[in-house]
Coordinates of N, CA and C in Angstrom, one line a residue:
M1 N 33.3 -57.8 -33.2 CA 32.7 -56.6 -33.8 C 32.5 -55.6 -32.6
R2 N 32.7 -54.3 -33.0 CA 32.4 -53.3 -32.0 C 31.0 -52.9 -32.0
P3 N 30.3 -52.9 -30.8 CA 28.9 -52.7 -30.7 C 28.6 -51.2 -31.2
T4 N 27.6 -51.1 -31.9 CA 27.2 -49.8 -32.4 C 26.2 -49.2 -31.5
L5 N 26.3 -47.9 -31.3 CA 25.4 -47.2 -30.4 C 24.2 -46.7 -31.3
T6 N 23.1 -46.9 -30.8 CA 21.9 -46.5 -31.5 C 21.2 -45.4 -30.7
E7 N 20.8 -44.3 -31.3 CA 20.1 -43.2 -30.6 C 18.7 -43.6 -30.2
E8 N 18.3 -43.2 -29.0 CA 17.0 -43.5 -28.6 C 16.0 -42.6 -29.3
P9 N 14.9 -43.2 -29.7 CA 13.9 -42.3 -30.4 C 13.4 -41.2 -29.5
T10 N 13.3 -40.1 -30.1 CA 12.9 -38.9 -29.4 C 11.5 -38.5 -29.8
E11 N 10.7 -38.1 -28.8 CA 9.3 -37.7 -29.1 C 9.3 -36.3 -29.5
P12 N 8.6 -35.9 -30.5 CA 8.5 -34.5 -31.0 C 7.9 -33.6 -29.9
N13 N 8.5 -32.5 -29.8 CA 8.0 -31.5 -28.8 C 6.9 -30.7 -29.4
E14 N 5.8 -31.4 -29.6 CA 4.7 -30.7 -30.3 C 3.4 -30.9 -29.5
A15 N 2.5 -30.0 -29.7 CA 1.2 -30.1 -29.0 C 0.2 -29.5 -29.9
I16 N -1.1 -29.9 -29.8 CA -2.2 -29.4 -30.6 C -2.9 -28.3 -29.8
E17 N -2.9 -27.1 -30.3 CA -3.6 -26.0 -29.7 C -4.5 -25.2 -30.7
V18 N -5.4 -24.4 -30.1 CA -6.3 -23.6 -30.9 C -5.6 -22.2 -31.0
V19 N -5.2 -21.9 -32.2 CA -4.5 -20.6 -32.5 C -5.4 -19.8 -33.5
G20 N -5.9 -18.7 -33.0 CA -6.7 -17.8 -33.9 C -7.9 -18.5 -34.4
G21 N -8.5 -19.4 -33.6 CA -9.7 -20.1 -34.0 C -9.5 -21.3 -34.8
K22 N -8.2 -21.7 -35.1 CA -7.9 -22.8 -35.9 C -7.1 -23.8 -35.1
V23 N -7.2 -25.1 -35.3 CA -6.5 -26.1 -34.6 C -5.1 -26.3 -35.3
E24 N -4.0 -26.1 -34.6 CA -2.7 -26.2 -35.2 C -1.8 -27.0 -34.3
T25 N -0.7 -27.5 -34.9 CA 0.3 -28.2 -34.2 C 1.5 -27.3 -33.9
V26 N 1.8 -27.0 -32.7 CA 2.8 -26.0 -32.4 C 3.9 -26.7 -31.5
E27 N 5.1 -26.2 -31.6 CA 6.2 -26.7 -30.8 C 6.1 -26.2 -29.4
V28 N 6.5 -27.0 -28.4 CA 6.5 -26.6 -27.0 C 7.8 -27.0 -26.4
S29 N 8.1 -26.3 -25.3 CA 9.4 -26.6 -24.7 C 9.4 -27.9 -23.9
K30 N 10.5 -28.5 -23.8 CA 10.6 -29.8 -23.1 C 11.8 -29.7 -22.1
H31 N 11.5 -30.2 -20.9 CA 12.5 -30.2 -19.8 C 12.9 -31.6 -19.6
P32 N 14.1 -32.0 -20.0 CA 14.5 -33.4 -19.8 C 14.8 -33.7 -18.3
T33 N 15.1 -32.7 -17.6 CA 15.4 -32.9 -16.2 C 14.5 -32.0 -15.4
P34 N 14.0 -32.4 -14.2 CA 13.0 -31.6 -13.5 C 13.7 -30.3 -12.9
S35 N 13.0 -29.2 -13.0 CA 13.6 -27.9 -12.5 C 13.4 -27.8 -11.0
I36 N 12.5 -28.6 -10.4 CA 12.3 -28.5 -9.0 C 12.8 -29.7 -8.3
P37 N 13.7 -29.6 -7.4 CA 14.3 -30.8 -6.7 C 13.3 -31.6 -6.0
E38 N 13.6 -32.9 -5.9 CA 12.7 -33.8 -5.2 C 12.8 -33.5 -3.7
T39 N 11.6 -33.6 -3.0 CA 11.6 -33.3 -1.6 C 10.4 -34.1 -1.0
D40 N 10.6 -34.4 0.3 CA 9.5 -35.1 1.0 C 8.5 -34.2 1.6
L41 N 8.8 -32.8 1.5 CA 7.8 -31.9 2.1 C 6.6 -31.8 1.2
S42 N 5.5 -31.6 1.9 CA 4.2 -31.3 1.2 C 4.1 -29.9 0.7
L43 N 3.2 -29.6 -0.2 CA 3.0 -28.2 -0.7 C 2.7 -27.3 0.4
A44 N 1.9 -27.7 1.4 CA 1.5 -26.9 2.5 C 2.7 -26.6 3.4
E45 N 3.6 -27.5 3.6 CA 4.8 -27.3 4.4 C 5.8 -26.3 3.6
I46 N 5.8 -26.4 2.3 CA 6.7 -25.5 1.5 C 6.1 -24.1 1.6
E47 N 4.8 -23.9 1.5 CA 4.2 -22.6 1.5 C 4.4 -22.0 3.0
R48 N 4.3 -22.9 4.0 CA 4.4 -22.4 5.4 C 5.8 -21.9 5.6
R49 N 6.8 -22.5 5.0 CA 8.2 -22.0 5.2 C 8.4 -20.7 4.4
R50 N 7.7 -20.5 3.4 CA 7.8 -19.3 2.6 C 7.0 -18.1 3.2
S51 N 6.1 -18.4 4.1 CA 5.2 -17.4 4.6 C 5.8 -16.4 5.6
H52 N 6.9 -16.8 6.2 CA 7.6 -15.9 7.2 C 6.7 -15.3 8.2
P53 N 6.1 -16.2 9.1 CA 5.1 -15.7 10.0 C 5.7 -14.8 11.1
V54 N 7.0 -15.0 11.4 CA 7.7 -14.1 12.4 C 7.7 -12.7 11.9
R55 N 8.0 -12.5 10.6 CA 8.1 -11.2 10.0 C 6.8 -10.4 10.2
W56 N 5.7 -11.1 9.9 CA 4.4 -10.5 9.9 C 3.9 -10.2 11.4
I57 N 4.3 -11.1 12.3 CA 4.0 -10.8 13.7 C 4.7 -9.6 14.2
V58 N 6.0 -9.4 13.8 CA 6.8 -8.2 14.2 C 6.2 -7.0 13.5
V59 N 5.8 -7.1 12.3 CA 5.2 -5.9 11.6 C 3.8 -5.5 12.2
I60 N 3.0 -6.5 12.6 CA 1.7 -6.2 13.2 C 1.9 -5.5 14.6
L61 N 2.9 -6.1 15.4 CA 3.1 -5.4 16.7 C 3.7 -4.0 16.5
A62 N 4.6 -3.9 15.5 CA 5.1 -2.5 15.2 C 4.1 -1.6 14.8
A63 N 3.1 -2.1 13.9 CA 2.0 -1.2 13.4 C 1.1 -0.8 14.6
L64 N 0.8 -1.7 15.5 CA 0.0 -1.4 16.6 C 0.7 -0.3 17.5
T65 N 2.0 -0.5 17.7 CA 2.7 0.5 18.5 C 2.7 1.8 17.8
A66 N 2.9 1.8 16.5 CA 2.9 3.1 15.7 C 1.6 3.8 15.7
M67 N 0.5 3.0 15.9 CA -0.8 3.6 15.9 C -1.1 4.2 17.3
I68 N -0.6 3.6 18.4 CA -1.0 4.0 19.7 C -0.1 5.1 20.3
A69 N 1.2 4.7 20.4 CA 2.2 5.5 21.1 C 2.4 6.9 20.5
P70 N 2.6 7.1 19.2 CA 2.7 8.4 18.6 C 1.5 9.3 18.8
Y71 N 0.3 8.7 18.7 CA -0.9 9.5 18.9 C -1.0 10.1 20.3
W72 N -0.8 9.3 21.3 CA -0.9 9.8 22.6 C 0.2 10.7 23.0
F73 N 1.4 10.5 22.4 CA 2.5 11.4 22.7 C 2.2 12.8 22.1
G74 N 1.7 12.8 20.8 CA 1.3 14.1 20.2 C 0.2 14.7 21.0
R75 N -0.8 14.0 21.4 CA -1.9 14.5 22.2 C -1.4 15.1 23.5
S76 N -0.5 14.4 24.1 CA 0.1 14.9 25.4 C 0.8 16.2 25.2
L77 N 1.6 16.3 24.1 CA 2.2 17.6 23.8 C 1.2 18.7 23.6
A78 N 0.2 18.4 22.8 CA -0.9 19.4 22.5 C -1.5 19.9 23.8
V79 N -1.8 19.1 24.7 CA -2.5 19.5 26.0 C -1.6 20.1 27.0
N80 N -0.4 19.5 27.1 CA 0.5 20.0 28.2 C 1.5 21.0 27.8
D81 N 1.8 21.1 26.5 CA 2.8 22.0 26.0 C 2.3 22.8 24.8
T82 N 1.1 23.3 24.9 CA 0.4 24.0 23.8 C 1.2 25.1 23.2
Y83 N 1.7 26.0 24.1 CA 2.5 27.1 23.6 C 3.8 26.7 22.8
A84 N 4.4 25.6 23.3 CA 5.6 25.2 22.6 C 5.2 24.6 21.2
V85 N 4.1 23.9 21.1 CA 3.7 23.4 19.8 C 3.3 24.6 18.9
L86 N 2.6 25.6 19.4 CA 2.3 26.7 18.5 C 3.5 27.5 18.1
G87 N 4.5 27.6 19.0 CA 5.7 28.3 18.7 C 6.5 27.5 17.6
A88 N 6.5 26.2 17.6 CA 7.2 25.4 16.6 C 6.5 25.5 15.3
L89 N 5.2 25.7 15.3 CA 4.4 25.7 14.0 C 3.9 27.1 13.6
G90 N 4.4 28.1 14.3 CA 4.0 29.4 14.1 C 4.3 29.9 12.7
G91 N 5.4 29.5 12.1 CA 5.8 30.0 10.8 C 5.3 29.1 9.6
V92 N 4.5 28.1 9.9 CA 4.0 27.3 8.9 C 2.5 27.7 8.5
S93 N 2.2 27.8 7.3 CA 0.8 28.1 6.8 C -0.1 26.9 7.0
A94 N -1.4 27.2 6.9 CA -2.4 26.2 7.0 C -2.2 25.2 5.8
Q95 N -1.9 25.7 4.6 CA -1.7 24.9 3.5 C -0.5 23.9 3.7
G96 N 0.6 24.4 4.3 CA 1.7 23.6 4.6 C 1.4 22.5 5.6
I97 N 0.6 22.8 6.6 CA 0.2 21.8 7.6 C -0.6 20.7 7.0
A98 N -1.6 21.2 6.1 CA -2.4 20.2 5.4 C -1.6 19.3 4.5
L99 N -0.6 19.8 3.9 CA 0.3 19.0 3.0 C 1.0 18.0 3.8
I100 N 1.5 18.4 5.0 CA 2.3 17.5 5.8 C 1.4 16.3 6.3
G101 N 0.1 16.6 6.7 CA -0.8 15.5 7.1 C -1.1 14.6 5.9
W102 N -1.3 15.2 4.8 CA -1.6 14.4 3.6 C -0.5 13.5 3.2
T103 N 0.8 14.0 3.2 CA 2.0 13.3 2.8 C 2.2 12.1 3.8
A104 N 2.0 12.3 5.1 CA 2.2 11.2 6.0 C 1.3 10.0 5.7
V105 N 0.0 10.3 5.4 CA -0.9 9.2 5.0 C -0.5 8.5 3.7
V106 N -0.1 9.3 2.7 CA 0.3 8.7 1.4 C 1.5 7.8 1.6
I107 N 2.5 8.3 2.4 CA 3.7 7.5 2.6 C 3.3 6.1 3.3
A108 N 2.5 6.2 4.3 CA 2.1 5.0 5.0 C 1.4 4.0 4.0
Y109 N 0.5 4.5 3.2 CA -0.3 3.6 2.3 C 0.7 3.0 1.2
V110 N 1.5 3.9 0.6 CA 2.4 3.4 -0.4 C 3.4 2.3 0.1
G111 N 3.9 2.5 1.4 CA 4.7 1.5 2.0 C 4.0 0.2 2.2
L112 N 2.7 0.2 2.6 CA 1.9 -1.0 2.8 C 1.6 -1.6 1.5
A113 N 1.2 -0.9 0.5 CA 0.8 -1.4 -0.8 C 2.0 -2.1 -1.5
M114 N 3.2 -1.4 -1.4 CA 4.4 -2.0 -2.0 C 4.8 -3.3 -1.3
A115 N 4.7 -3.3 0.0 CA 5.1 -4.5 0.8 C 4.2 -5.7 0.5
V116 N 2.9 -5.4 0.3 CA 1.9 -6.5 0.2 C 1.8 -7.0 -1.3
V117 N 1.8 -6.0 -2.2 CA 1.5 -6.3 -3.6 C 2.8 -6.6 -4.4
V118 N 3.7 -5.7 -4.3 CA 4.9 -5.8 -5.1 C 6.0 -6.6 -4.5
S119 N 6.6 -6.2 -3.4 CA 7.7 -6.8 -2.8 C 7.6 -6.9 -1.3
P120 N 7.2 -8.0 -0.7 CA 7.1 -8.1 0.8 C 8.5 -8.2 1.5
S121 N 9.2 -7.0 1.4 CA 10.5 -7.0 2.0 C 10.5 -6.0 3.2
W122 N 11.6 -6.1 4.0 CA 11.7 -5.2 5.2 C 11.7 -3.7 4.8
P123 N 12.4 -3.2 3.8 CA 12.4 -1.8 3.6 C 11.0 -1.2 3.4
W124 N 10.1 -1.8 2.6 CA 8.8 -1.3 2.4 C 7.9 -1.4 3.7
L125 N 8.1 -2.4 4.5 CA 7.4 -2.6 5.7 C 7.8 -1.5 6.7
I126 N 9.1 -1.2 6.7 CA 9.6 -0.1 7.6 C 9.1 1.3 7.1
V127 N 9.0 1.5 5.8 CA 8.4 2.7 5.3 C 6.9 2.8 5.8
F128 N 6.2 1.7 5.7 CA 4.8 1.7 6.2 C 4.7 2.1 7.7
V129 N 5.5 1.5 8.5 CA 5.5 1.7 9.9 C 5.9 3.2 10.2
I130 N 6.9 3.7 9.6 CA 7.3 5.1 9.8 C 6.3 6.1 9.4
G131 N 5.7 5.8 8.2 CA 4.6 6.7 7.7 C 3.4 6.7 8.7
L132 N 3.0 5.5 9.1 CA 1.9 5.3 10.1 C 2.2 6.1 11.4
A133 N 3.4 5.9 11.9 CA 3.8 6.6 13.1 C 3.7 8.1 13.0
G134 N 4.2 8.6 11.8 CA 4.2 10.1 11.6 C 2.8 10.6 11.5
E135 N 1.9 9.8 10.8 CA 0.5 10.3 10.6 C -0.2 10.3 12.0
Q136 N 0.1 9.3 12.8 CA -0.6 9.2 14.1 C 0.0 10.3 15.1
F137 N 1.2 10.7 14.9 CA 1.8 11.7 15.7 C 1.1 13.1 15.4
I138 N 1.0 13.3 14.1 CA 0.3 14.5 13.6 C -1.1 14.5 14.0
A139 N -1.8 13.4 14.0 CA -3.2 13.3 14.4 C -3.3 13.6 15.9
G140 N -2.3 13.1 16.7 CA -2.4 13.4 18.1 C -2.2 14.9 18.4
L141 N -1.2 15.5 17.7 CA -1.0 17.0 17.9 C -2.3 17.8 17.5
S142 N -3.0 17.3 16.5 CA -4.1 18.1 16.0 C -5.4 17.6 16.6
M143 N -5.3 16.7 17.6 CA -6.5 16.2 18.3 C -7.6 15.6 17.4
L144 N -7.1 14.8 16.5 CA -8.0 14.2 15.5 C -9.0 13.2 16.2
N145 N -10.3 13.5 16.0 CA -11.3 12.6 16.5 C -12.6 12.9 15.7
L146 N -13.7 12.3 16.1 CA -15.0 12.5 15.4 C -15.5 14.0 15.6
N147 N -15.0 14.6 16.6 CA -15.5 16.0 16.9 C -14.3 16.9 17.1
F148 N -13.3 16.8 16.1 CA -12.1 17.6 16.3 C -12.2 19.1 16.3
W149 N -13.3 19.6 15.6 CA -13.4 21.0 15.6 C -13.6 21.6 17.0
Y150 N -14.3 20.9 17.8 CA -14.5 21.4 19.2 C -13.2 21.2 20.0
S151 N -12.5 20.1 19.8 CA -11.3 19.7 20.6 C -10.2 20.7 20.3
T152 N -10.0 21.0 19.0 CA -8.9 21.9 18.6 C -9.1 23.3 19.1
Y153 N -10.4 23.7 19.2 CA -10.7 25.1 19.7 C -10.4 25.2 21.2
V154 N -10.8 24.1 21.9 CA -10.6 24.1 23.3 C -9.1 24.2 23.6
V155 N -8.3 23.4 22.9 CA -6.8 23.3 23.2 C -6.1 24.5 22.6
Y156 N -6.3 24.9 21.3 CA -5.5 25.9 20.7 C -6.2 27.2 20.6
G157 N -7.4 27.3 20.8 CA -8.1 28.6 20.8 C -8.1 29.2 19.4
D158 N -7.6 30.5 19.3 CA -7.6 31.2 18.0 C -6.7 30.6 17.0
Q159 N -5.8 29.7 17.5 CA -4.8 29.1 16.5 C -5.3 27.7 16.1
A160 N -6.5 27.4 16.3 CA -7.0 26.1 16.0 C -7.0 25.8 14.5
N161 N -6.9 26.8 13.7 CA -6.9 26.6 12.2 C -5.8 25.7 11.8
L162 N -4.6 25.8 12.4 CA -3.5 25.0 12.1 C -3.8 23.5 12.3
A163 N -4.3 23.2 13.5 CA -4.7 21.8 13.8 C -5.8 21.3 12.9
N164 N -6.7 22.1 12.6 CA -7.8 21.7 11.7 C -7.3 21.5 10.3
A165 N -6.3 22.2 9.9 CA -5.7 22.0 8.6 C -5.0 20.7 8.5
A166 N -4.3 20.3 9.6 CA -3.7 19.0 9.6 C -4.7 17.9 9.5
N167 N -5.8 18.0 10.3 CA -6.8 17.0 10.3 C -7.5 16.9 8.9
I168 N -7.7 18.0 8.2 CA -8.3 18.0 6.9 C -7.4 17.3 5.9
G169 N -6.1 17.6 6.0 CA -5.1 16.9 5.1 C -5.1 15.4 5.3
I170 N -5.1 15.0 6.6 CA -5.2 13.5 6.8 C -6.5 12.9 6.3
M171 N -7.6 13.6 6.6 CA -8.9 13.1 6.1 C -9.0 13.0 4.6
A172 N -8.4 14.0 3.9 CA -8.4 14.1 2.5 C -7.7 12.9 1.9
A173 N -6.5 12.6 2.4 CA -5.8 11.4 2.0 C -6.5 10.1 2.2
A174 N -7.1 10.0 3.4 CA -7.9 8.8 3.7 C -9.1 8.6 2.8
I175 N -9.8 9.7 2.5 CA -10.9 9.7 1.6 C -10.4 9.3 0.2
G176 N -9.2 9.8 -0.2 CA -8.7 9.4 -1.5 C -8.4 7.9 -1.6
I177 N -7.9 7.3 -0.5 CA -7.7 5.8 -0.4 C -9.0 5.1 -0.6
A178 N -10.1 5.6 0.1 CA -11.4 4.9 0.0 C -11.9 5.0 -1.4
V179 N -11.8 6.2 -2.0 CA -12.3 6.3 -3.4 C -11.5 5.4 -4.4
Y180 N -10.2 5.4 -4.2 CA -9.4 4.5 -5.0 C -9.8 3.1 -4.9
A181 N -10.0 2.6 -3.7 CA -10.4 1.2 -3.4 C -11.7 0.9 -4.1
V182 N -12.7 1.8 -4.0 CA -14.0 1.5 -4.6 C -13.8 1.4 -6.2
I183 N -13.1 2.4 -6.7 CA -12.9 2.4 -8.2 C -12.1 1.2 -8.7
F184 N -11.1 0.8 -7.9 CA -10.3 -0.3 -8.4 C -11.0 -1.6 -8.3
V185 N -11.7 -1.8 -7.2 CA -12.6 -3.0 -7.1 C -13.6 -3.1 -8.2
G186 N -14.2 -1.9 -8.5 CA -15.2 -1.9 -9.5 C -14.6 -2.3 -10.9
L187 N -13.4 -1.8 -11.1 CA -12.7 -2.2 -12.4 C -12.4 -3.7 -12.4
L188 N -12.1 -4.3 -11.3 CA -11.8 -5.7 -11.3 C -13.1 -6.5 -11.6
V189 N -14.2 -6.0 -11.1 CA -15.5 -6.7 -11.3 C -16.0 -6.5 -12.7
V190 N -15.9 -5.3 -13.2 CA -16.5 -4.9 -14.5 C -15.7 -5.4 -15.7
I191 N -14.4 -5.2 -15.7 CA -13.5 -5.4 -16.8 C -13.2 -6.9 -16.9
K192 N -13.4 -7.5 -18.1 CA -13.1 -8.9 -18.3 C -11.6 -9.1 -18.5
K193 N -11.1 -10.3 -18.2 CA -9.7 -10.6 -18.4 C -9.3 -10.5 -19.9
T194 N -10.2 -10.8 -20.8 CA -9.9 -10.7 -22.2 C -10.0 -9.3 -22.8
S195 N -10.5 -8.4 -22.1 CA -10.7 -7.0 -22.6 C -9.4 -6.3 -22.6
P196 N -9.2 -5.4 -23.7 CA -8.0 -4.6 -23.7 C -7.9 -3.6 -22.5
L197 N -9.1 -3.3 -21.9 CA -9.1 -2.4 -20.7 C -8.6 -3.1 -19.5
N198 N -8.3 -4.4 -19.6 CA -7.7 -5.1 -18.4 C -6.4 -4.5 -18.0
V199 N -5.8 -3.7 -18.9 CA -4.5 -3.1 -18.5 C -4.7 -2.2 -17.3
L200 N -5.9 -1.7 -17.1 CA -6.1 -0.7 -16.0 C -6.1 -1.4 -14.7
T201 N -6.1 -2.7 -14.6 CA -6.0 -3.5 -13.4 C -4.6 -3.9 -13.0
K202 N -3.6 -3.6 -13.9 CA -2.2 -3.9 -13.6 C -1.7 -3.0 -12.4
S203 N -0.7 -3.5 -11.8 CA -0.2 -2.8 -10.6 C 0.3 -1.4 -10.9
W204 N 1.0 -1.2 -12.0 CA 1.5 0.1 -12.4 C 0.3 1.1 -12.7
A205 N -0.7 0.6 -13.4 CA -1.8 1.4 -13.7 C -2.6 1.8 -12.4
S206 N -2.7 0.8 -11.5 CA -3.5 1.1 -10.3 C -2.8 2.1 -9.4
F207 N -1.4 2.1 -9.4 CA -0.7 3.1 -8.7 C -0.8 4.5 -9.3
I208 N -0.9 4.6 -10.7 CA -1.1 5.9 -11.3 C -2.5 6.4 -11.0
L209 N -3.5 5.5 -11.0 CA -4.8 5.9 -10.6 C -4.9 6.4 -9.2
Y210 N -4.2 5.7 -8.3 CA -4.2 6.1 -6.9 C -3.6 7.5 -6.7
F211 N -2.4 7.7 -7.3 CA -1.8 9.1 -7.2 C -2.6 10.2 -7.8
A212 N -3.3 9.8 -8.9 CA -4.2 10.8 -9.6 C -5.3 11.2 -8.6
I213 N -5.9 10.2 -8.0 CA -7.0 10.5 -7.0 C -6.5 11.3 -5.8
E214 N -5.3 10.9 -5.3 CA -4.8 11.6 -4.2 C -4.4 13.1 -4.5
A215 N -3.8 13.3 -5.7 CA -3.5 14.6 -6.2 C -4.7 15.5 -6.3
L216 N -5.8 14.9 -6.8 CA -7.1 15.6 -6.9 C -7.6 16.0 -5.5
A217 N -7.5 15.1 -4.6 CA -7.9 15.4 -3.2 C -7.1 16.5 -2.6
L218 N -5.8 16.5 -2.8 CA -4.9 17.5 -2.3 C -5.2 18.8 -2.9
F219 N -5.5 18.8 -4.2 CA -5.8 20.1 -4.9 C -7.1 20.7 -4.4
V220 N -8.1 19.9 -4.1 CA -9.3 20.4 -3.5 C -9.1 21.0 -2.2
V221 N -8.2 20.4 -1.4 CA -8.0 20.9 0.0 C -7.2 22.2 -0.1
L222 N -6.2 22.3 -0.9 CA -5.3 23.5 -1.0 C -5.9 24.6 -1.7
F223 N -6.7 24.3 -2.8 CA -7.1 25.4 -3.6 C -8.7 25.4 -3.8
G224 N -9.4 24.6 -3.1 CA -10.8 24.5 -3.2 C -11.5 25.4 -2.2
G225 N -10.8 26.1 -1.4 CA -11.4 27.0 -0.4 C -11.8 26.3 0.9
V226 N -11.4 25.1 1.1 CA -11.7 24.3 2.3 C -11.0 24.9 3.5
L227 N -9.7 25.3 3.3 CA -8.9 25.8 4.4 C -9.3 27.3 4.8
T228 N -10.0 28.0 4.0 CA -10.4 29.3 4.3 C -11.5 29.4 5.3
V229 N -12.2 28.3 5.5 CA -13.3 28.4 6.4 C -12.9 27.9 7.8
L230 N -11.6 27.6 8.0 CA -11.2 27.0 9.3 C -11.3 28.1 10.4

């Protein structure tokens, strides 16, 4: 006699869950084969391999360089080649200078946020470093410090309004980041995960909130009369 093949009994892919306040039996997915290959590595070793420490060391060193070198180069140009700087910026209005400073800060922050939150890839990290270097170079040209009003007047004299406009643009963008951080953290604390308002804590919603705050800060600088008192 030919042996007959008998099918192995299969377990139903069912589980008991609470649905809409009622206990129900629902179907669940079943994986006959493991989706993760077997390995002798521990979870800590796997996460260590995924962390890419060399990348972050390079980024930190590049960020430190972008913070120091462009600022002092711009400051050196402002002190030693003042007339050349004024000649290059002579055709730009105070509003345009403020917009340039604001834009540099926004680019740096967006690059950093996208690299950390959304996609930790080289392109966004490069955008962050370039934006940071640009912002620091502008800050150096405009003598940005705690008492920049005095510094810009000493270096640029009657043309100090251009440097002051750049500083105000940078400060407006930085204040916008601080306000956004406070509001976003407050939303995370106040809004419960089960609340419909939890959508406000999503990444796309937080970016919309950030750009709305930054746009408001720029509007105040350009049209709020701040630049007219420089």
